[in-house]
PDB file of C-alpha atoms and ligand atoms in Angstrom:
ATOM      1  CA  MET A   5       0.038  -0.050   0.263  1.00  0.00           C
ATOM      2  CA  ALA A   6       1.403   3.472  -0.856  1.00  0.00           C
ATOM      3  CA  VAL A   7       0.123   6.433   0.904  1.00  0.00           C
ATOM      4  CA  THR A   8      -1.385   9.472  -0.926  1.00  0.00           C
ATOM      5  CA  SER A   9      -3.204  12.447   0.393  1.00  0.00           C
ATOM      6  CA  ARG A  10      -6.843  14.033  -0.358  1.00  0.00           C
ATOM      7  CA  ARG A  11      -8.695  16.970   0.857  1.00  0.00           C
ATOM      8  CA  ALA A  12     -11.275  16.196   3.648  1.00  0.00           C
ATOM      9  CA  HIS A  13     -13.984  17.783   0.923  1.00  0.00           C
ATOM     10  CA  PRO A  14     -12.865  16.886  -2.451  1.00  0.00           C
ATOM     11  CA  LEU A  15     -13.871  19.519  -5.233  1.00  0.00           C
ATOM     12  CA  PRO A  16     -16.794  17.340  -6.443  1.00  0.00           C
ATOM     13  CA  VAL A  17     -18.231  16.736  -3.052  1.00  0.00           C
ATOM     14  CA  ARG A  18     -18.120  20.584  -2.619  1.00  0.00           C
ATOM     15  CA  LEU A  19     -19.755  21.732  -5.751  1.00  0.00           C
ATOM     16  CA  THR A  20     -22.573  18.798  -5.297  1.00  0.00           C
ATOM     17  CA  HIS A  21     -23.070  19.862  -1.561  1.00  0.00           C
ATOM     18  CA  TRP A  22     -23.669  23.522  -2.469  1.00  0.00           C
ATOM     19  CA  ILE A  23     -26.058  22.797  -5.451  1.00  0.00           C
ATOM     20  CA  ASN A  24     -27.781  20.383  -3.285  1.00  0.00           C
ATOM     21  CA  ALA A  25     -28.317  23.173  -0.656  1.00  0.00           C
ATOM     22  CA  PHE A  26     -29.806  25.251  -3.488  1.00  0.00           C
ATOM     23  CA  ALA A  27     -32.078  22.619  -5.156  1.00  0.00           C
ATOM     24  CA  MET A  28     -33.314  21.244  -1.867  1.00  0.00           C
ATOM     25  CA  THR A  29     -34.259  24.683  -0.653  1.00  0.00           C
ATOM     26  CA  CYS A  30     -36.073  25.332  -3.919  1.00  0.00           C
ATOM     27  CA  MET A  31     -37.727  21.873  -3.393  1.00  0.00           C
ATOM     28  CA  ILE A  32     -38.855  22.340  -0.052  1.00  0.00           C
ATOM     29  CA  MET A  33     -40.315  25.814  -0.622  1.00  0.00           C
ATOM     30  CA  SER A  34     -41.992  25.034  -3.566  1.00  0.00           C
ATOM     31  CA  GLY A  35     -43.274  22.044  -2.192  1.00  0.00           C
ATOM     32  CA  TRP A  36     -44.717  23.738   0.739  1.00  0.00           C
ATOM     33  CA  GLY A  37     -46.822  25.673  -1.905  1.00  0.00           C
ATOM     34  CA  ILE A  38     -47.985  22.611  -3.381  1.00  0.00           C
ATOM     35  CA  TYR A  39     -49.178  21.006  -0.093  1.00  0.00           C
ATOM     36  CA  ASN A  40     -50.792  24.348   0.602  1.00  0.00           C
ATOM     37  CA  ALA A  41     -53.367  23.694  -2.177  1.00  0.00           C
ATOM     38  CA  SER A  42     -54.593  20.521  -0.811  1.00  0.00           C
ATOM     39  CA  PRO A  43     -53.267  19.994   2.860  1.00  0.00           C
ATOM     40  CA  PHE A  44     -53.900  16.540   4.361  1.00  0.00           C
ATOM     41  CA  PHE A  45     -52.731  17.743   7.941  1.00  0.00           C
ATOM     42  CA  GLY A  46     -54.392  20.639   9.928  1.00  0.00           C
ATOM     43  CA  PHE A  47     -52.196  23.181   9.022  1.00  0.00           C
ATOM     44  CA  VAL A  48     -50.660  25.072   5.860  1.00  0.00           C
ATOM     45  CA  PHE A  49     -47.440  27.040   5.429  1.00  0.00           C
ATOM     46  CA  PRO A  50     -47.074  30.373   5.636  1.00  0.00           C
ATOM     47  CA  GLN A  51     -47.066  32.204   2.205  1.00  0.00           C
ATOM     48  CA  TRP A  52     -43.816  33.817   2.605  1.00  0.00           C
ATOM     49  CA  ALA A  53     -42.245  30.506   2.993  1.00  0.00           C
ATOM     50  CA  THR A  54     -43.215  28.974  -0.290  1.00  0.00           C
ATOM     51  CA  LEU A  55     -41.586  29.535  -3.636  1.00  0.00           C
ATOM     52  CA  GLY A  56     -43.425  30.142  -7.003  1.00  0.00           C
ATOM     53  CA  GLY A  57     -46.335  32.625  -5.955  1.00  0.00           C
ATOM     54  CA  TRP A  58     -49.501  30.388  -7.021  1.00  0.00           C
ATOM     55  CA  LEU A  59     -49.973  26.465  -7.509  1.00  0.00           C
ATOM     56  CA  GLY A  60     -48.743  26.516 -11.102  1.00  0.00           C
ATOM     57  CA  GLY A  61     -45.568  28.446 -10.157  1.00  0.00           C
ATOM     58  CA  ASN A  62     -44.986  26.155  -7.368  1.00  0.00           C
ATOM     59  CA  ILE A  63     -45.282  23.121  -9.595  1.00  0.00           C
ATOM     60  CA  ALA A  64     -43.071  24.782 -12.115  1.00  0.00           C
ATOM     61  CA  TRP A  65     -40.163  25.499  -9.605  1.00  0.00           C
ATOM     62  CA  HIS A  66     -40.699  21.734  -8.120  1.00  0.00           C
ATOM     63  CA  LEU A  67     -40.383  20.177 -11.634  1.00  0.00           C
ATOM     64  CA  ALA A  68     -37.470  22.310 -12.655  1.00  0.00           C
ATOM     65  CA  ALA A  69     -35.355  22.035  -9.363  1.00  0.00           C
ATOM     66  CA  MET A  70     -36.082  18.293  -9.318  1.00  0.00           C
ATOM     67  CA  TRP A  71     -33.880  17.782 -12.453  1.00  0.00           C
ATOM     68  CA  LEU A  72     -31.122  19.842 -10.825  1.00  0.00           C
ATOM     69  CA  LEU A  73     -31.482  17.857  -7.480  1.00  0.00           C
ATOM     70  CA  VAL A  74     -31.535  14.306  -9.216  1.00  0.00           C
ATOM     71  CA  GLY A  75     -28.854  15.055 -11.593  1.00  0.00           C
ATOM     72  CA  ASN A  76     -26.642  16.438  -9.110  1.00  0.00           C
ATOM     73  CA  GLY A  77     -27.624  13.718  -6.434  1.00  0.00           C
ATOM     74  CA  LEU A  78     -26.297  11.169  -8.836  1.00  0.00           C
ATOM     75  CA  LEU A  79     -23.077  12.838  -9.850  1.00  0.00           C
ATOM     76  CA  TYR A  80     -22.442  12.892  -5.984  1.00  0.00           C
ATOM     77  CA  LEU A  81     -23.375   9.320  -5.591  1.00  0.00           C
ATOM     78  CA  ALA A  82     -21.018   8.160  -8.729  1.00  0.00           C
ATOM     79  CA  TYR A  83     -18.199  10.099  -7.521  1.00  0.00           C
ATOM     80  CA  ALA A  84     -18.729   8.985  -3.807  1.00  0.00           C
ATOM     81  CA  ILE A  85     -18.825   5.394  -4.695  1.00  0.00           C
ATOM     82  CA  ILE A  86     -16.503   5.286  -7.470  1.00  0.00           C
ATOM     83  CA  SER A  87     -13.574   7.276  -5.722  1.00  0.00           C
ATOM     84  CA  GLY A  88     -14.218   5.458  -2.440  1.00  0.00           C
ATOM     85  CA  HIS A  89     -15.403   8.665  -0.453  1.00  0.00           C
ATOM     86  CA  LEU A  90     -18.628   6.878   0.538  1.00  0.00           C
ATOM     87  CA  ARG A  91     -16.497   3.932   1.871  1.00  0.00           C
ATOM     88  CA  ARG A  92     -13.651   6.037   3.431  1.00  0.00           C
ATOM     89  CA  ARG A  93     -15.581   8.681   5.213  1.00  0.00           C
ATOM     90  CA  MET A  94     -18.853   7.042   6.022  1.00  0.00           C
ATOM     91  CA  LEU A  95     -18.641   3.382   6.483  1.00  0.00           C
ATOM     92  CA  PRO A  96     -18.690   1.559   8.751  1.00  0.00           C
ATOM     93  CA  VAL A  97     -20.719   4.054  10.762  1.00  0.00           C
ATOM     94  CA  GLY A  98     -18.912   3.055  13.988  1.00  0.00           C
ATOM     95  CA  PRO A  99     -19.942   3.409  17.525  1.00  0.00           C
ATOM     96  CA  LEU A 100     -23.176   5.463  17.290  1.00  0.00           C
ATOM     97  CA  TRP A 101     -24.500   4.811  20.778  1.00  0.00           C
ATOM     98  CA  ARG A 102     -21.509   5.924  22.561  1.00  0.00           C
ATOM     99  CA  ASP A 103     -21.205   9.090  19.993  1.00  0.00           C
ATOM    100  CA  ILE A 104     -24.897   9.851  20.657  1.00  0.00           C
ATOM    101  CA  ARG A 105     -24.196   9.879  24.432  1.00  0.00           C
ATOM    102  CA  ALA A 106     -20.992  11.962  24.237  1.00  0.00           C
ATOM    103  CA  ALA A 107     -22.957  14.407  21.911  1.00  0.00           C
ATOM    104  CA  LEU A 108     -25.901  14.887  24.241  1.00  0.00           C
ATOM    105  CA  THR A 109     -23.472  15.655  26.969  1.00  0.00           C
ATOM    106  CA  PHE A 110     -21.378  18.086  24.745  1.00  0.00           C
ATOM    107  CA  ARG A 111     -18.493  15.911  24.947  1.00  0.00           C
ATOM    108  CA  LEU A 112     -18.304  14.711  21.251  1.00  0.00           C
ATOM    109  CA  LYS A 113     -15.202  15.503  19.699  1.00  0.00           C
ATOM    110  CA  HIS A 114     -15.165  17.061  15.994  1.00  0.00           C
ATOM    111  CA  GLU A 115     -11.557  16.399  14.943  1.00  0.00           C
ATOM    112  CA  GLY A 116     -12.019  17.969  11.590  1.00  0.00           C
ATOM    113  CA  HIS A 117     -10.498  15.042   9.791  1.00  0.00           C
ATOM    114  CA  GLY A 118     -12.774  12.165   9.676  1.00  0.00           C
ATOM    115  CA  TYR A 119     -16.693  12.151  10.448  1.00  0.00           C
ATOM    116  CA  ASN A 120     -17.790  10.759  13.905  1.00  0.00           C
ATOM    117  CA  ALA A 121     -20.471   8.090  14.194  1.00  0.00           C
ATOM    118  CA  VAL A 122     -23.320  10.671  14.757  1.00  0.00           C
ATOM    119  CA  GLN A 123     -22.368  12.425  11.725  1.00  0.00           C
ATOM    120  CA  ARG A 124     -21.958   9.471   9.634  1.00  0.00           C
ATOM    121  CA  ALA A 125     -25.359   7.876  10.635  1.00  0.00           C
ATOM    122  CA  LEU A 126     -26.905  11.478   9.749  1.00  0.00           C
ATOM    123  CA  TYR A 127     -25.399  11.704   6.645  1.00  0.00           C
ATOM    124  CA  LEU A 128     -26.319   8.183   5.489  1.00  0.00           C
ATOM    125  CA  GLY A 129     -29.668   8.899   6.754  1.00  0.00           C
ATOM    126  CA  VAL A 130     -30.336  12.068   4.640  1.00  0.00           C
ATOM    127  CA  LEU A 131     -28.738  10.350   1.498  1.00  0.00           C
ATOM    128  CA  LEU A 132     -31.338   7.505   1.992  1.00  0.00           C
ATOM    129  CA  LEU A 133     -33.938   9.872   2.486  1.00  0.00           C
ATOM    130  CA  GLY A 134     -33.240  11.713  -0.659  1.00  0.00           C
ATOM    131  CA  VAL A 135     -33.659   8.410  -2.314  1.00  0.00           C
ATOM    132  CA  LEU A 136     -37.127   7.639  -0.746  1.00  0.00           C
ATOM    133  CA  MET A 137     -37.973  11.419  -1.721  1.00  0.00           C
ATOM    134  CA  VAL A 138     -37.283  10.668  -5.378  1.00  0.00           C
ATOM    135  CA  ALA A 139     -38.957   7.361  -5.636  1.00  0.00           C
ATOM    136  CA  SER A 140     -42.110   8.986  -3.835  1.00  0.00           C
ATOM    137  CA  GLY A 141     -41.994  12.111  -5.801  1.00  0.00           C
ATOM    138  CA  LEU A 142     -41.837   9.900  -9.057  1.00  0.00           C
ATOM    139  CA  ALA A 143     -44.829   8.169  -8.044  1.00  0.00           C
ATOM    140  CA  LEU A 144     -46.726  11.050  -7.394  1.00  0.00           C
ATOM    141  CA  TRP A 145     -45.760  12.911 -10.566  1.00  0.00           C
ATOM    142  CA  LYS A 146     -46.532   9.888 -12.880  1.00  0.00           C
ATOM    143  CA  PRO A 147     -48.977   7.858 -10.822  1.00  0.00           C
ATOM    144  CA  VAL A 148     -50.447   6.108 -14.176  1.00  0.00           C
ATOM    145  CA  GLN A 149     -46.954   5.105 -15.950  1.00  0.00           C
ATOM    146  CA  LEU A 150     -45.455   4.311 -12.569  1.00  0.00           C
ATOM    147  CA  ALA A 151     -48.507   2.756 -10.977  1.00  0.00           C
ATOM    148  CA  TRP A 152     -46.162  -0.090  -9.627  1.00  0.00           C
ATOM    149  CA  LEU A 153     -44.060   2.365  -7.809  1.00  0.00           C
ATOM    150  CA  ALA A 154     -47.042   4.237  -6.307  1.00  0.00           C
ATOM    151  CA  ASP A 155     -48.412   0.579  -5.176  1.00  0.00           C
ATOM    152  CA  LEU A 156     -44.982  -0.435  -3.575  1.00  0.00           C
ATOM    153  CA  LEU A 157     -45.480   2.742  -1.520  1.00  0.00           C
ATOM    154  CA  GLY A 158     -49.089   1.625  -0.622  1.00  0.00           C
ATOM    155  CA  GLY A 159     -50.984   3.780  -3.051  1.00  0.00           C
ATOM    156  CA  TYR A 160     -51.121   7.198  -4.067  1.00  0.00           C
ATOM    157  CA  GLU A 161     -52.301   8.757  -0.822  1.00  0.00           C
ATOM    158  CA  ILE A 162     -49.738   6.847   1.253  1.00  0.00           C
ATOM    159  CA  ALA A 163     -47.185   8.080  -1.238  1.00  0.00           C
ATOM    160  CA  ARG A 164     -48.315  11.529  -0.601  1.00  0.00           C
ATOM    161  CA  ARG A 165     -47.717  11.054   3.078  1.00  0.00           C
ATOM    162  CA  VAL A 166     -44.545   9.339   2.764  1.00  0.00           C
ATOM    163  CA  HIS A 167     -43.292  12.182   0.503  1.00  0.00           C
ATOM    164  CA  PHE A 168     -44.300  14.622   3.185  1.00  0.00           C
ATOM    165  CA  ILE A 169     -42.758  12.756   6.113  1.00  0.00           C
ATOM    166  CA  GLY A 170     -39.473  12.298   4.055  1.00  0.00           C
ATOM    167  CA  MET A 171     -39.560  16.136   3.677  1.00  0.00           C
ATOM    168  CA  ALA A 172     -40.119  16.525   7.574  1.00  0.00           C
ATOM    169  CA  GLY A 173     -36.818  14.271   8.163  1.00  0.00           C
ATOM    170  CA  ILE A 174     -35.019  16.248   5.616  1.00  0.00           C
ATOM    171  CA  ALA A 175     -35.906  19.581   7.185  1.00  0.00           C
ATOM    172  CA  ALA A 176     -35.008  18.134  10.820  1.00  0.00           C
ATOM    173  CA  PHE A 177     -31.626  16.791   9.377  1.00  0.00           C
ATOM    174  CA  VAL A 178     -31.029  20.547   8.105  1.00  0.00           C
ATOM    175  CA  VAL A 179     -32.007  22.222  11.447  1.00  0.00           C
ATOM    176  CA  LEU A 180     -29.618  19.959  13.373  1.00  0.00           C
ATOM    177  CA  HIS A 181     -26.847  20.340  10.565  1.00  0.00           C
ATOM    178  CA  LEU A 182     -27.049  24.000  10.669  1.00  0.00           C
ATOM    179  CA  ALA A 183     -26.961  23.942  14.663  1.00  0.00           C
ATOM    180  CA  LEU A 184     -23.736  21.706  14.313  1.00  0.00           C
ATOM    181  CA  VAL A 185     -22.336  24.201  11.717  1.00  0.00           C
ATOM    182  CA  LEU A 186     -22.923  27.048  14.406  1.00  0.00           C
ATOM    183  CA  LEU A 187     -21.291  25.169  17.174  1.00  0.00           C
ATOM    184  CA  PHE A 188     -18.350  23.971  14.716  1.00  0.00           C
ATOM    185  CA  PRO A 189     -18.035  27.068  12.686  1.00  0.00           C
ATOM    186  CA  ARG A 190     -14.430  26.151  11.335  1.00  0.00           C
ATOM    187  CA  THR A 191     -15.951  23.093   9.355  1.00  0.00           C
ATOM    188  CA  LEU A 192     -17.785  25.859   7.187  1.00  0.00           C
ATOM    189  CA  ALA A 193     -14.164  26.704   5.448  1.00  0.00           C
ATOM    190  CA  GLY A 194     -13.735  23.006   4.927  1.00  0.00           C
ATOM    191  CA  ILE A 195     -16.879  22.659   2.818  1.00  0.00           C
ATOM    192  CA  ILE A 196     -16.005  25.671   0.981  1.00  0.00           C
ATOM    193  CA  THR A 197     -12.228  25.477   0.406  1.00  0.00           C
ATOM    194  CA  GLY A 198     -11.829  21.786   0.812  1.00  0.00           C
ATOM    195  CA  GLY A 199     -10.088  21.531   4.427  1.00  0.00           C
ATOM    196  CA  PRO A 200      -7.020  19.952   5.162  1.00  0.00           C
ATOM    197  CA  ARG A 201      -5.377  17.256   3.230  1.00  0.00           C
ATOM    198  CA  LEU A 202      -5.537  13.796   4.600  1.00  0.00           C
ATOM    199  CA  ALA A 203      -3.551  10.921   4.301  1.00  0.00           C
ATOM    200  CA  VAL A 204      -5.116   8.036   2.733  1.00  0.00           C
ATOM    201  CA  GLU A 205      -3.810   4.536   1.557  1.00  0.00           C
ATOM    202  CA  LYS A 206      -3.630   4.052  -2.273  1.00  0.00           C
ATOM    203  CA  GLU A 207      -3.916   0.483  -3.646  1.00  0.00           C
ATOM    204  CA  THR A 208      -1.011  -0.435  -5.974  1.00  0.00           C
ATOM    205  CA  ARG A 209      -0.833  -3.362  -8.373  1.00  0.00           C
ATOM    206  CA  PRO A 210       1.908  -5.710  -7.907  1.00  0.00           C
TER     207      PRO A 210
HETATM  208  C1  HEM B 326     -26.760  26.409   4.220  1.00  0.00           C
HETATM  209  C2  HEM B 326     -27.010  25.202   4.476  1.00  0.00           C
HETATM  210  C3  HEM B 326     -25.716  24.228   4.700  1.00  0.00           C
HETATM  211  C4  HEM B 326     -24.714  24.431   5.264  1.00  0.00           C
HETATM  212  C5  HEM B 326     -24.131  25.877   5.674  1.00  0.00           C
HETATM  213  C6  HEM B 326     -23.871  22.939   5.276  1.00  0.00           C
HETATM  214  C7  HEM B 326     -22.587  23.139   5.891  1.00  0.00           C
HETATM  215  C8  HEM B 326     -21.788  21.841   5.957  1.00  0.00           C
HETATM  216  C9  HEM B 326     -20.712  21.755   6.645  1.00  0.00           C
HETATM  217  C10 HEM B 326     -19.728  22.557   7.209  1.00  0.00           C
HETATM  218  C11 HEM B 326     -20.282  20.280   6.062  1.00  0.00           C
HETATM  219  C12 HEM B 326     -19.018  19.610   6.597  1.00  0.00           C
HETATM  220  C13 HEM B 326     -19.227  19.152   7.827  1.00  0.00           C
HETATM  221  C14 HEM B 326     -17.881  18.743   8.635  1.00  0.00           C
HETATM  222  O1  HEM B 326     -16.493  18.788   8.025  1.00  0.00           O
HETATM  223  O2  HEM B 326     -17.712  17.873   9.628  1.00  0.00           O
HETATM  224  C15 HEM B 326     -21.524  19.760   5.412  1.00  0.00           C
HETATM  225  C16 HEM B 326     -21.307  18.454   4.923  1.00  0.00           C
HETATM  226  C17 HEM B 326     -22.387  17.830   4.350  1.00  0.00           C
HETATM  227  N1  HEM B 326     -23.795  18.470   4.256  1.00  0.00           N
HETATM  228 FE1  HEM B 326     -24.256  20.319   4.316  1.00  0.00          FE
HETATM  229  N2  HEM B 326     -24.652  22.259   4.612  1.00  0.00           N
HETATM  230  C18 HEM B 326     -25.788  22.822   4.042  1.00  0.00           C
HETATM  231  C19 HEM B 326     -26.979  22.320   3.562  1.00  0.00           C
HETATM  232  C20 HEM B 326     -27.114  20.983   3.380  1.00  0.00           C
HETATM  233  C21 HEM B 326     -28.364  20.231   2.685  1.00  0.00           C
HETATM  234  C22 HEM B 326     -29.519  21.107   2.753  1.00  0.00           C
HETATM  235  C23 HEM B 326     -27.987  19.091   2.892  1.00  0.00           C
HETATM  236  C24 HEM B 326     -28.999  17.959   2.628  1.00  0.00           C
HETATM  237  C25 HEM B 326     -30.166  17.969   2.673  1.00  0.00           C
HETATM  238  C26 HEM B 326     -26.605  18.750   3.462  1.00  0.00           C
HETATM  239  C27 HEM B 326     -25.893  17.484   3.355  1.00  0.00           C
HETATM  240  C28 HEM B 326     -24.598  17.290   3.754  1.00  0.00           C
HETATM  241  C29 HEM B 326     -23.824  16.065   3.723  1.00  0.00           C
HETATM  242  C30 HEM B 326     -24.667  14.736   3.183  1.00  0.00           C
HETATM  243  C31 HEM B 326     -22.483  16.444   4.069  1.00  0.00           C
HETATM  244  C32 HEM B 326     -21.513  15.374   3.999  1.00  0.00           C
HETATM  245  C33 HEM B 326     -21.024  15.264   2.564  1.00  0.00           C
HETATM  246  C34 HEM B 326     -19.782  14.465   2.232  1.00  0.00           C
HETATM  247  O3  HEM B 326     -18.826  14.243   2.959  1.00  0.00           O
HETATM  248  O4  HEM B 326     -19.843  13.657   1.187  1.00  0.00           O
HETATM  249  N3  HEM B 326     -26.237  19.959   3.647  1.00  0.00           N
HETATM  250  N4  HEM B 326     -22.426  20.641   5.304  1.00  0.00           N
END
């Protein structure tokens, strides 16, 4: 094994992270507008928090940002899997229970070069939620052509609830994510500039 080095946040990760943050914001705000037109819980979102102005505009924003989100997400996944980023930085999750207890008592260290088990679980969880959102969104968008997908999710009406609950999970992640960035502000520079170079083992052919 030879040793080489890599940035904590390689350029493709940084680019896709910020494109994702923009696309997610558009998806959530326009999605709230679409929900408001036919709410299934006893509340609606305030108009100022929605994107698009009216139902037609909400849907136009939602479908346009969807292409950006999905294309960008596929690029991230392809890079993360092929380059080994996913395996190196997020797998295995590690001692989750120990790190949750340490986080709750403010004793969890953020070393800046390697995600702790709480971060790994949260990042993997939000990636899986993203996949669930795209699957349930496709079922809602094309319920006739993709009837099998809607059926797999329990039918159109259940797929709507799945899509909403997935959104709530992602919104909760974002609140926690931003709170952690506020607690460890130096991590923000890393996801913008790339952060420190880390040593990684490089496989060499005999
Ligand atoms: C303004 C909004 C955001 C800010 C300021 C922000 C900030 C950050 C920072 C500082 C890191 C690096 C953490 C570290 O080095 O310990 C990070 C990583 C990450 N963020 Fe965000 N983030 C934002 C929005 C989002 C959104 C909306 C999502 C997804 C819904 C997201 C998902 C992730 C993921 C999955 C990683 C790990 C990336 C990897 O290493 O592959 N972020 N973010």
